[in-house]
Coordinates of C-alpha atoms and ligand atoms in Angstrom, one line a residue:
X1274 CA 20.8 13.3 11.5
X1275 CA 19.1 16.6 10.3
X1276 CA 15.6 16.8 9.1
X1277 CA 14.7 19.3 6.9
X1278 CA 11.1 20.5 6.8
X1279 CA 9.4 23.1 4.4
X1280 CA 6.4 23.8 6.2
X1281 CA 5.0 24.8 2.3
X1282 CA 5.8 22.3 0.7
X1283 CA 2.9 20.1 1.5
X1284 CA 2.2 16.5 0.0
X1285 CA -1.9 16.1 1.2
X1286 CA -4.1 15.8 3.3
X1287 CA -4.3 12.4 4.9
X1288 CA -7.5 11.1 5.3
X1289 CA -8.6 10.1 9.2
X1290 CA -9.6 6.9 7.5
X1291 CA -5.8 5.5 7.0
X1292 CA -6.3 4.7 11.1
X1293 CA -9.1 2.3 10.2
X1294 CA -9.8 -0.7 11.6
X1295 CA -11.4 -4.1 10.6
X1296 CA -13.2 -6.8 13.1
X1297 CA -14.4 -10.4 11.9
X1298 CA -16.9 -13.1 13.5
X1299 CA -13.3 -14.9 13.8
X1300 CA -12.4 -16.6 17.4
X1301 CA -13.1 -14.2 20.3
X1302 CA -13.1 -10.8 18.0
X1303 CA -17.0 -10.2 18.0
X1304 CA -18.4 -12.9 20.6
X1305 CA -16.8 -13.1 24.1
X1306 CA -14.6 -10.0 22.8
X1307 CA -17.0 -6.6 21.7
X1308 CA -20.3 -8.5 22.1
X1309 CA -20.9 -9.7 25.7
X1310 CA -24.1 -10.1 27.0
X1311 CA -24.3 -10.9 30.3
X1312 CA -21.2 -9.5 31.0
X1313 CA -21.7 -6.7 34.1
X1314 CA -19.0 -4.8 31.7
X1315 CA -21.7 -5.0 28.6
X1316 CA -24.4 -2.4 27.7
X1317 CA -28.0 -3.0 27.5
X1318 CA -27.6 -3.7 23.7
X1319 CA -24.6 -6.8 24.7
X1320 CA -21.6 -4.3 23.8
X1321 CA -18.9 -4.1 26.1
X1322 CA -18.7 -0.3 27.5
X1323 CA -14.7 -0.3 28.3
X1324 CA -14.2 -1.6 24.3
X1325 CA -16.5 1.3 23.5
X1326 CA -14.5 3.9 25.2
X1327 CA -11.5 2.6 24.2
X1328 CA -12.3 2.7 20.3
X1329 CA -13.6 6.1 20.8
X1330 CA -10.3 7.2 22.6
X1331 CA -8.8 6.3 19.1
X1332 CA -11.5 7.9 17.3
X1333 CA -12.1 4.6 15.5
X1334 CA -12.8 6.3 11.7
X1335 CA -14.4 3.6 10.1
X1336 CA -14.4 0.0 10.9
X1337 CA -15.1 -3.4 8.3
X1338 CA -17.1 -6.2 9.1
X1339 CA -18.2 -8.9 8.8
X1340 CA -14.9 -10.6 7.5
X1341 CA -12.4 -11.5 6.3
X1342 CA -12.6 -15.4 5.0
X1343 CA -15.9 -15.8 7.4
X1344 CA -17.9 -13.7 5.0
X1345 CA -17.0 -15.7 2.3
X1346 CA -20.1 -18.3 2.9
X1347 CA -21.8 -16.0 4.8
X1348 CA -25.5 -15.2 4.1
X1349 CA -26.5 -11.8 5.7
X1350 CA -30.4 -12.5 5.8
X1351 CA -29.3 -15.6 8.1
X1352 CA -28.4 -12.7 11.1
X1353 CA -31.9 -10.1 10.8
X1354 CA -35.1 -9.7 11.9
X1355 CA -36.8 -12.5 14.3
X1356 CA -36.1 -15.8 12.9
X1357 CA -32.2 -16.3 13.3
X1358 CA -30.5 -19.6 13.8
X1359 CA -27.2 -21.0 14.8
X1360 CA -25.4 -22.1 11.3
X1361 CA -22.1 -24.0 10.8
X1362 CA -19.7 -20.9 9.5
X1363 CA -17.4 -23.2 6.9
X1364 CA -14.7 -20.8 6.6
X1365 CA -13.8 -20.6 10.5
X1366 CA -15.3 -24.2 11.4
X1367 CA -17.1 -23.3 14.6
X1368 CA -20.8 -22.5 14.8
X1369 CA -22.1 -18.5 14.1
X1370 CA -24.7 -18.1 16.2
X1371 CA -26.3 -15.3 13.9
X1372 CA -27.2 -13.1 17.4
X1373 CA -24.7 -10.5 15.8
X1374 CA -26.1 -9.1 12.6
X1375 CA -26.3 -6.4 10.3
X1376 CA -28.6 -4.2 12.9
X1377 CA -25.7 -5.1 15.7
X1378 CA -22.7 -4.1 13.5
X1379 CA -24.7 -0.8 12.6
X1380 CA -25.7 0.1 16.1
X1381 CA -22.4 -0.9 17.4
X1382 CA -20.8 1.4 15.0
X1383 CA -23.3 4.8 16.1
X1384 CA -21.9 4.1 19.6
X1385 CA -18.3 4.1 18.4
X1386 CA -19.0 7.2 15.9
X1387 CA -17.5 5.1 12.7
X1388 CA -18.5 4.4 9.6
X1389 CA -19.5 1.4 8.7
X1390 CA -17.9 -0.3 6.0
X1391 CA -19.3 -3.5 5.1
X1392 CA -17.5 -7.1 3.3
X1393 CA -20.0 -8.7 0.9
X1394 CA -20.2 -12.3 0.7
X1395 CA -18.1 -12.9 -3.4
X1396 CA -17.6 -16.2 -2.2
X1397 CA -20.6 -18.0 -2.6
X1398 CA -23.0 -15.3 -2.9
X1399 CA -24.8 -13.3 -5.7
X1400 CA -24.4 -10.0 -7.3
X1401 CA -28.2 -10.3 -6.1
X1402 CA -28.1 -10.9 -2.6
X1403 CA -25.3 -8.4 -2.3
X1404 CA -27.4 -5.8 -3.9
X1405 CA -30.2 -6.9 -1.5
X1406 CA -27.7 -6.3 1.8
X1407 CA -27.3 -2.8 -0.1
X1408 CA -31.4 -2.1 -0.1
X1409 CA -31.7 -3.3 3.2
X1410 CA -29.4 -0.8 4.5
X1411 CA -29.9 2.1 2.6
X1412 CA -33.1 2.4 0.6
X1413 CA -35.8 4.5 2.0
X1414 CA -38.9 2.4 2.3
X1415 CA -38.9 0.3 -1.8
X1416 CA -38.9 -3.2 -1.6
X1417 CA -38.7 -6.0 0.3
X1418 CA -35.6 -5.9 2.0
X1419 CA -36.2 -2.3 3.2
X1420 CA -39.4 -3.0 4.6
X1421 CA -37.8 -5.8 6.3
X1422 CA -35.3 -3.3 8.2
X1423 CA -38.5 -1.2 9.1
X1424 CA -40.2 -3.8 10.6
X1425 CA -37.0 -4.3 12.6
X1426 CA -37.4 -1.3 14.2
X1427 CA -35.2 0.9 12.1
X1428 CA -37.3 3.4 10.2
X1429 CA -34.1 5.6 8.4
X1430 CA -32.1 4.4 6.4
X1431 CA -28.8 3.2 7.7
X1432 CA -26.5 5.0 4.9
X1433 CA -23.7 2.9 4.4
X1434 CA -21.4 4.4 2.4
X1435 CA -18.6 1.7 2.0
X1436 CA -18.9 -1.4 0.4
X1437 CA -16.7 -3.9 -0.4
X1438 CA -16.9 -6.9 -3.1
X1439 CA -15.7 -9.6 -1.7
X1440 CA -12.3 -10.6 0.6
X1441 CA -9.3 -12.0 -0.7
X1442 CA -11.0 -14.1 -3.6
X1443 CA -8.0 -14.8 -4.9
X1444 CA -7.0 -17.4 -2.6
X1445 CA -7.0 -20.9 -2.2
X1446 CA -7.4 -20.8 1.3
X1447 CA -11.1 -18.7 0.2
X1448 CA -14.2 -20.3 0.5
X1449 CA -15.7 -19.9 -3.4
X1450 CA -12.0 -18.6 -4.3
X1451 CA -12.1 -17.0 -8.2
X1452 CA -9.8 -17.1 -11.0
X1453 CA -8.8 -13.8 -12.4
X1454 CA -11.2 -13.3 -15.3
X1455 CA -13.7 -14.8 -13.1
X1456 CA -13.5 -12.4 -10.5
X1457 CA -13.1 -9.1 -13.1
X1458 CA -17.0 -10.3 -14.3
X1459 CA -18.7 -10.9 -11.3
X1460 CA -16.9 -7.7 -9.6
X1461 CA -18.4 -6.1 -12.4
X1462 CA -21.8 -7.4 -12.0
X1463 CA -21.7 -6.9 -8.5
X1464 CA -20.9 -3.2 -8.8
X1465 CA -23.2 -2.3 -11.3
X1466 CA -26.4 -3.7 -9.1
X1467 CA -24.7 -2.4 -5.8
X1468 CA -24.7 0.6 -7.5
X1469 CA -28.3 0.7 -9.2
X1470 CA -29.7 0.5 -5.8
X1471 CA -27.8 3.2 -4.1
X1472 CA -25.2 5.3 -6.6
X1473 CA -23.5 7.2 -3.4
X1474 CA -22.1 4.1 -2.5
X1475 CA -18.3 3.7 -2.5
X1476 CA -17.2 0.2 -3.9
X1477 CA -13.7 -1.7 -3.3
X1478 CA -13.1 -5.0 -4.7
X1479 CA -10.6 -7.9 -3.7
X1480 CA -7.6 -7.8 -5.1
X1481 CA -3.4 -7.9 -4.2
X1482 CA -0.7 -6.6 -5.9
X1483 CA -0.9 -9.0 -8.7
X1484 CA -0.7 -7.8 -12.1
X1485 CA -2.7 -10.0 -13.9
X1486 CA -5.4 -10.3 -11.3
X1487 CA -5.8 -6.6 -11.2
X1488 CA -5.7 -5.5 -14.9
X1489 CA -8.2 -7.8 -15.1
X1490 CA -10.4 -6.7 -12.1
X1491 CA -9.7 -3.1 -13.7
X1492 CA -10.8 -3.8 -17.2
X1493 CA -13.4 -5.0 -16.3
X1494 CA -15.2 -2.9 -13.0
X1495 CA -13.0 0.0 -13.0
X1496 CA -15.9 2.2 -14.0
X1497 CA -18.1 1.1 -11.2
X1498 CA -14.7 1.3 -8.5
X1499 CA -13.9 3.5 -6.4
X1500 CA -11.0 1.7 -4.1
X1501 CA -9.2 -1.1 -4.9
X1502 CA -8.6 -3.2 -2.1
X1503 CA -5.1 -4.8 -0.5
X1504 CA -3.8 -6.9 2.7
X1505 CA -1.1 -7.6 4.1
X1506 CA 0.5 -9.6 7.1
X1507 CA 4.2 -9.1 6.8
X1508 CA 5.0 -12.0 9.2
X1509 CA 2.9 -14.8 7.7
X1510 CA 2.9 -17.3 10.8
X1511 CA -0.4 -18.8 10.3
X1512 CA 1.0 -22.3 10.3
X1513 CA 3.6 -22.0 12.8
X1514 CA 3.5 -19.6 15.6
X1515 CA 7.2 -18.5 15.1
X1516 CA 7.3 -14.9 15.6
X1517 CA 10.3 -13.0 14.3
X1518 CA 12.6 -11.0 16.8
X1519 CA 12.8 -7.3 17.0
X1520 CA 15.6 -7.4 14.5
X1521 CA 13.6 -9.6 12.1
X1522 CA 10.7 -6.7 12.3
X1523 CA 13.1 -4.1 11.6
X1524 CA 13.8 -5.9 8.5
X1525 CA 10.0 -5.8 7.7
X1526 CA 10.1 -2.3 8.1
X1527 CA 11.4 -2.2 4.5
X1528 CA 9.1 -3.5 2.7
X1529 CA 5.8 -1.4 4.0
X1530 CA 5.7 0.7 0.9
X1531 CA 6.6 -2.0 -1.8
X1532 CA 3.1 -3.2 -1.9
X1533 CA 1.6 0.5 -2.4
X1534 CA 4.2 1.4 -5.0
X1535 CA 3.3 -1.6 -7.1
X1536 CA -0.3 -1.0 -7.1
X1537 CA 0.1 2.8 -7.1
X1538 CA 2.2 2.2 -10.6
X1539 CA -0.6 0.0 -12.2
X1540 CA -3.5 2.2 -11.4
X1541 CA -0.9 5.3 -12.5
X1542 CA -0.3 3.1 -15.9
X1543 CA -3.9 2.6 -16.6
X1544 CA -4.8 6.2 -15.8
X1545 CA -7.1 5.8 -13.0
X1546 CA -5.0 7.4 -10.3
X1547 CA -7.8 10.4 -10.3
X1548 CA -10.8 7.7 -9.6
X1549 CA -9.4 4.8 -7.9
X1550 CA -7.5 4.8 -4.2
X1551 CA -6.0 2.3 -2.2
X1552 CA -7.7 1.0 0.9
X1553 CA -5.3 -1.3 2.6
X1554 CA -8.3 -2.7 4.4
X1555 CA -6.4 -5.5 6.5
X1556 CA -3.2 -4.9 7.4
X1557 CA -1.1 -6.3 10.9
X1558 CA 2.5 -7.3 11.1
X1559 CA 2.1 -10.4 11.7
X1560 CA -0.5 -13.6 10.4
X1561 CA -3.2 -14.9 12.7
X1562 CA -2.3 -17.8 13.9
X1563 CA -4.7 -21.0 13.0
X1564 CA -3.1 -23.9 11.8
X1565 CA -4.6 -26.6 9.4
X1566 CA -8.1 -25.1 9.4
X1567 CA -7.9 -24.6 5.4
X1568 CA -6.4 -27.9 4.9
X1569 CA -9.1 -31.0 4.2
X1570 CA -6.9 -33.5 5.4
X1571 CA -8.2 -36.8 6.7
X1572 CA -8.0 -37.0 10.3
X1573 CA -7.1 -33.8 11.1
X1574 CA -8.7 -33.2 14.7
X1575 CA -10.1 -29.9 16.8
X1576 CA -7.1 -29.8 18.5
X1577 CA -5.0 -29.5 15.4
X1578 CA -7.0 -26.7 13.8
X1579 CA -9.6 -24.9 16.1
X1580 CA -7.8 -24.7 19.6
X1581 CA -4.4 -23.2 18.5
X1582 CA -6.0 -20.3 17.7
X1583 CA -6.1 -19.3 21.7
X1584 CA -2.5 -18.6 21.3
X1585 CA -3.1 -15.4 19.6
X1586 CA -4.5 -13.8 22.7
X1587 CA -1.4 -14.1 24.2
X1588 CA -0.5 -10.5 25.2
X1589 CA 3.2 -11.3 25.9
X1590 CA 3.9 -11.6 22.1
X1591 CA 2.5 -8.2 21.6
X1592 CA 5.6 -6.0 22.1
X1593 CA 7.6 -3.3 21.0
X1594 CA 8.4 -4.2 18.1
X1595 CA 4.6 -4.5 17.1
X1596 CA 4.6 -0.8 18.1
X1597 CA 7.9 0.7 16.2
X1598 CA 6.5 -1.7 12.8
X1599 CA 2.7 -0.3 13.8
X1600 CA 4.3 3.7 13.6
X1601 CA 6.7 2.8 10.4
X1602 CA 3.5 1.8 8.6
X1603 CA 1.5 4.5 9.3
X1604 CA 4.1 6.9 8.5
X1605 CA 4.2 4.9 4.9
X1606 CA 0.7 5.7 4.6
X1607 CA 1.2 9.3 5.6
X1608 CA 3.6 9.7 3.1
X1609 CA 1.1 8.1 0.6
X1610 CA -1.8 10.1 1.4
X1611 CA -2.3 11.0 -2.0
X1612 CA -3.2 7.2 -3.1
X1613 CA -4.0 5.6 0.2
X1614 CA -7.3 6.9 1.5
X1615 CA -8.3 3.8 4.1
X1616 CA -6.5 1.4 5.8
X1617 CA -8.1 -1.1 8.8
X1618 CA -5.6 -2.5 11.1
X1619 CA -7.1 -6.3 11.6
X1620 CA -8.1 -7.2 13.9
X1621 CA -9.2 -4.3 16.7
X1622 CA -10.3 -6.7 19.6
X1623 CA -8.4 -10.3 20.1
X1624 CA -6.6 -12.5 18.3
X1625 CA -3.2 -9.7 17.1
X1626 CA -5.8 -7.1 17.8
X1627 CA -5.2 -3.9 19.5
X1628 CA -7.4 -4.2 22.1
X1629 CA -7.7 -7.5 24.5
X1630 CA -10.7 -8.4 26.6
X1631 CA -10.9 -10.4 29.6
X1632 CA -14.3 -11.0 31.9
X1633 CA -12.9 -8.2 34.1
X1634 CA -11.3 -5.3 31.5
X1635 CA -9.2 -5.5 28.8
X1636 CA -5.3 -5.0 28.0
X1637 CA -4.5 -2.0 25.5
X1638 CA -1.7 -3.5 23.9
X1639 CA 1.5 -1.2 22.7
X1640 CA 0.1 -1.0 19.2
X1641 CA -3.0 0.7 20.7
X1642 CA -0.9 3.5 22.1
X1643 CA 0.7 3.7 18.7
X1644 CA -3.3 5.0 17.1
X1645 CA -3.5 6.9 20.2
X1646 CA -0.4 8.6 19.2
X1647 CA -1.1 9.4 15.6
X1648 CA -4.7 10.1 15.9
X1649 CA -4.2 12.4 18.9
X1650 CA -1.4 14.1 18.6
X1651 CA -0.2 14.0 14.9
X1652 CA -1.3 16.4 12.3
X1653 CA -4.2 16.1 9.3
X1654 CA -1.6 17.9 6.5
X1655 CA 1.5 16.1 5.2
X1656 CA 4.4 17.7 4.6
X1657 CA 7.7 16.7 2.3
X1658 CA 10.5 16.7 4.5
X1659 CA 14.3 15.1 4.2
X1660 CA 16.7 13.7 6.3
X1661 CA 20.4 14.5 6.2
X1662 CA 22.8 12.0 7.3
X1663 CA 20.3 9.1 7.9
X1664 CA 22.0 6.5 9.7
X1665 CA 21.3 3.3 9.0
X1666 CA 21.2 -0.1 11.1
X1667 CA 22.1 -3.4 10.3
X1668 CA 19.5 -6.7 10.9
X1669 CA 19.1 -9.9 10.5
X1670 CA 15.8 -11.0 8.2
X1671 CA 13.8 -13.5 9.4
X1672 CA 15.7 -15.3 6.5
X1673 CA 18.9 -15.4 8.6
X1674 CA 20.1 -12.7 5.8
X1675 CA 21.6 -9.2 6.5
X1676 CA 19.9 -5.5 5.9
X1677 CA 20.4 -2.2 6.1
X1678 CA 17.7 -0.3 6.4
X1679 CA 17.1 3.5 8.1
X1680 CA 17.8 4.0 11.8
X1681 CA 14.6 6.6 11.8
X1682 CA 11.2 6.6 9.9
X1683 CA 9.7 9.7 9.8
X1684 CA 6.4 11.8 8.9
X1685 CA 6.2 15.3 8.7
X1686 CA 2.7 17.2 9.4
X1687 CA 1.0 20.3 10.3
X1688 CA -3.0 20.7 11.2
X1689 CA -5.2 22.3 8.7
X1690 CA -7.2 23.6 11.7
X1691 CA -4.7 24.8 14.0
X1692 CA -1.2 26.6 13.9
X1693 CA 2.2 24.1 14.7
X1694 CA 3.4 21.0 13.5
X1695 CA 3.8 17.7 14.8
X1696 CA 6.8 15.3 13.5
X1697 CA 6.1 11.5 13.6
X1698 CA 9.5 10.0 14.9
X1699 CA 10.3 6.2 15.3
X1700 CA 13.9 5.4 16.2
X1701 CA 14.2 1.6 15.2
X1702 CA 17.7 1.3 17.0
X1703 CA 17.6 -1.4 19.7
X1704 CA 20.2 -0.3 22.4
X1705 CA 20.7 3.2 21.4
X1706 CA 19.7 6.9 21.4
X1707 CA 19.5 8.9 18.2
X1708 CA 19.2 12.5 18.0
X1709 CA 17.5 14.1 15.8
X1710 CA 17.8 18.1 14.8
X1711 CA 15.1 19.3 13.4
X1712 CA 15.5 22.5 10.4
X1713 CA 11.9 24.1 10.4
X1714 CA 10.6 27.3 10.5
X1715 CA 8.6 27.7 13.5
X1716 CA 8.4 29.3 17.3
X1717 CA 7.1 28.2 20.5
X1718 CA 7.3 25.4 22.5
X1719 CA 8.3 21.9 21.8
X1720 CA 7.3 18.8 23.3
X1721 CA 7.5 15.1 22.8
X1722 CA 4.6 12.2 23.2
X1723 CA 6.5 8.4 23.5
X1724 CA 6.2 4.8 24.0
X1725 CA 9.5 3.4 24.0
X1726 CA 8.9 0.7 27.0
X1727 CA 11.9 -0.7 29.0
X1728 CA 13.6 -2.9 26.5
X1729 CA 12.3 -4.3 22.7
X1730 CA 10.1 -6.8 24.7
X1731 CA 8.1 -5.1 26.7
X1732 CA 4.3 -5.5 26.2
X1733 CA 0.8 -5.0 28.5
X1734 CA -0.9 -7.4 30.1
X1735 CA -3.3 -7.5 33.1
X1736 CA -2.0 -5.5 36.0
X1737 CA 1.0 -4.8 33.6
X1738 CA 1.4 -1.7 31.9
X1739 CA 5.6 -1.7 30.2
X1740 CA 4.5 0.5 26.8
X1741 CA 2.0 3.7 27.1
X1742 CA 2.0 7.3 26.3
X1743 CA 4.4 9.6 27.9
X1744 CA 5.3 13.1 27.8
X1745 CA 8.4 15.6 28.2
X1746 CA 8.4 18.8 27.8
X1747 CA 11.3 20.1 25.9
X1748 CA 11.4 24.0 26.2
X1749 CA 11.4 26.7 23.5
X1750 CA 11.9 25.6 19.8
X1751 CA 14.8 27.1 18.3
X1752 CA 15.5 26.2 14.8
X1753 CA 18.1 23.4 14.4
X1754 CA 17.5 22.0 17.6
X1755 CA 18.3 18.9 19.0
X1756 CA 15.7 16.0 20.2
X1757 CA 16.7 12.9 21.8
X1758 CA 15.0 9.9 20.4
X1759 CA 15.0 6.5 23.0
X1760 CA 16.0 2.9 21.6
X1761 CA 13.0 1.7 20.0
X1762 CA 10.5 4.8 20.4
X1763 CA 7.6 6.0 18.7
X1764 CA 7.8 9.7 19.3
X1765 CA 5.3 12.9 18.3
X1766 CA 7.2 15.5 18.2
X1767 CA 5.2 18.7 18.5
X1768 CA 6.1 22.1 17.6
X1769 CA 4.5 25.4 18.0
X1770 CA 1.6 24.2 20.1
Ligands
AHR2006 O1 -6.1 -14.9 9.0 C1 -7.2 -14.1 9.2 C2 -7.6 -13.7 7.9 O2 -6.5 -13.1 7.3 C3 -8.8 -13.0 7.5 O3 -10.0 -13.6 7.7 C4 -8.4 -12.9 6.0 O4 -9.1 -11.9 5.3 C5 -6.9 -12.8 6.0 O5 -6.3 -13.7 5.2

């Protein structure tokens, strides 16, 4: 296989804010997972110092909060100032304790160096109290809710310059869930008062690649948008815990640039493509795992729809072929800089998160290594590239049906503030070596950053460490040369550096 790069030929910029990520008052994600007090690993401020550092490793860009489906019935004001208390969060099922609030998230974020980019309650909130979150935030020292930050002990304004109506209204499975025409008005609405209190916000809005749901979320707020939001969980195992095999993921592989195509085409058709991007602002290969706890059943017990939920902190299920679908995504959104301008892997800490705690550390699991990879080491400036002879493989879809789809997935890039290029390289191939000869225009050395891990199945865990960063050094570049790419590796391949 040959790959052809024109290192003029340039498709964008990509924004650091595609290697987002997202973190919800959900199982162990903000309590007993980022927020710790008492723990000898937390800060003075409750915040665990090695989650810290390990977000800032992967220069965390910009992270959401505070859900997801919790933020739904969620009532900001419940979680500032003095007089907080513990109320039953309907979505989840389990008590919020309201000790993690707006000035946690914000403080939280400073220390990490992200923006914030908060989730407003569209479920069974107002336009009004939305608008209020927004003046409590951001405005100076007018009104009410500003004053009320002040007296918190926060005399500036926080700036918050991303803003989302709502999550994933569409849904039954949402608390205060909204029909299509519904949800067009009250985005509207919503907008137009977010954006009367502070006009240098950026607004996204909930919606999915559904056609009618977002012409009419469009006709309605696109002048006040300036995202439209998506998610997606390609292996929807909410119910039942059944994860698919490595094959089954490869199969996955080719759908991570349907959803963007469809909603790139409508906001193409309806001529907003120069005002409106993507964010993909919850995205994970796989579902979170919590059976029955949108179901109203009679007689359906804790056990049946809060405990399962432990299982998805079970590092063992977080393998390799989390990492190779982790790299094949991000290299979609590469490609699609020029729509996709945010994207927030969900979770970052617990549950299918990145990043595992424990009372004594935590467990950077392979898909960590995978941010490490592209933040660090790939470059800012997409190029168009082509690959001759692309192999492909064939696999079995979690359907039981066979695929084809590409042996390699591949991003091209070079750094806007540096000379050299750095090639994004994921051989999907199980039990065998690929290589790869690159066709570029370029001197120097060349090197290659990996995680490949022993076999498909190897993960982290405590005191086990199968899938992290390596490096070899593979000698002067000469045009047309040839680089070796391992069964199921996630390779940078830099050039000129
Ligand atoms: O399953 C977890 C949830 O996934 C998030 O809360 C929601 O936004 C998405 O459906």
């Amino acid at each position: 296989m040959r790959l052809y790069i024109n290192g003029k030929r340039k498709i964008g910029t990509r924004d650091i804010m595609i290697y987002g990520h997202f973190i919800e008052h959900f199982h162990r994600q903000i309590y007993g997972g980022v927020y710790d007090p008492g723990n000898p690993l937390s800060d003075e401020d409750g915040l665990r110092k090695d989650v810290l550092e390990a977000m800032r490793r992967i220069k965390v860009p910009v992270l959401r909060w505070p859900g997801g489906c919790f933020v739904s019935s969620y009532h900001w004001k419940d979680a500032v100032g003095e007089n907080r208390k513990p109320l039953f969060d309907k979505a989840w099922r389990v008590e919020e304790p309201n000790t993690f609030g707006t000035d946690e998230y914000i403080r939280m974020c400073r220390k990490i160096g992200c923006e914030p980019y908060i989730c407003t309650n569209a479920g069974t909130g107002t336009a009004e109290e939305m608008s209020d979150w927004v003046e409590y935030c951001n405005l100076e020292s007018e009104g009410q809710y500003a004053k009320w930050r002040i007296a918190n002990g926060h005399p500036k304004p926080y700036k918050v310059k991303y803003w989302s109506v709502g999550n994933e209204n569409y849904g039954f499975w949402e608390i205060g869930a909204k029909s299509a025409e519904e949800w067009g008005r009250l985005v509207a609405e919503s907008s137009k008062m977010i954006k009367h209190v502070d006009p240098e916000t950026e607004l996204t809005a909930a919606a999915l690649t559904d056609l009618n749901w977002n012409i009419n979320l469009l006709d309605h707020s696109a002048q006040f948008l300036d995202w439209i939001s998506i998610h997606e969980y390609w292996d929807g195992i909410n119910q039942t815990n059944d994860y698919a095999d490595y094959e089954a993921v490869m199969a996955y592989t080719n759908r991570t640039e349907h959803s963007i195509a469809e909603v790139r085409g409508l906001i193409t058709a309806m001529k907003l493509e120069k005002k409106i991007k993507i964010a993909f602002d919850e995205w994970n290969l796989r579902g979170w795992y919590h059976p029955n706890v949108h179901t109203i059943e009679q007689g359906r017990t804790k056990e049946e729809y809060l405990y399962p939920r432990d299982k998805n902190d079970d590092n063992s299920k977080y393998t390799m072929a989390d990492a190779v679908f982790t790299a094949c995504f991000l290299n979609a959104l590469n490609r699609n800089c020029d729509i996709v301008g945010m994207a927030n892997f969900a979770p970052i800490v617990n549950t299918r998160g990145c990043i595992f705690t424990h009372k004594d550390g935590i467990v950077l699991r392979s898909t960590y290594y995978v941010f490490d990879l592209y933040v660090n080491y790939l470059g800012d400036v997409v190029l168009d590239s082509w690959c001759a002879g692309m192999e492909s493989i064939r696999v079995r879809n979690k359907a039981g049906d066979l695929e084809e789809t590409d042996t390699l997935d591949i991003a091209a890039t070079s750094f806007s503030d540096r000379a050299g290029y750095a090639v994004a390289a994921v051989n999907k191939c199980a039990d065998q070596e690929k290589e790869l000869e690159i066709d570029l225009e370029a001197s120097g050395d060349i090197r290659i950053y990996y995680i490949s891990g022993r076999s498909t199945e190897s993960y982290n865990d405590v005191g086990r460490e199968e899938a992290a960063i390596q490096c070899e050094e593979l000698g002067k570049y000469v045009p047309g040369m040839k680089v070796t790419l391992k069964p199921h590796m996630v390779g940078i391949i830099q050039i000129g550096m």
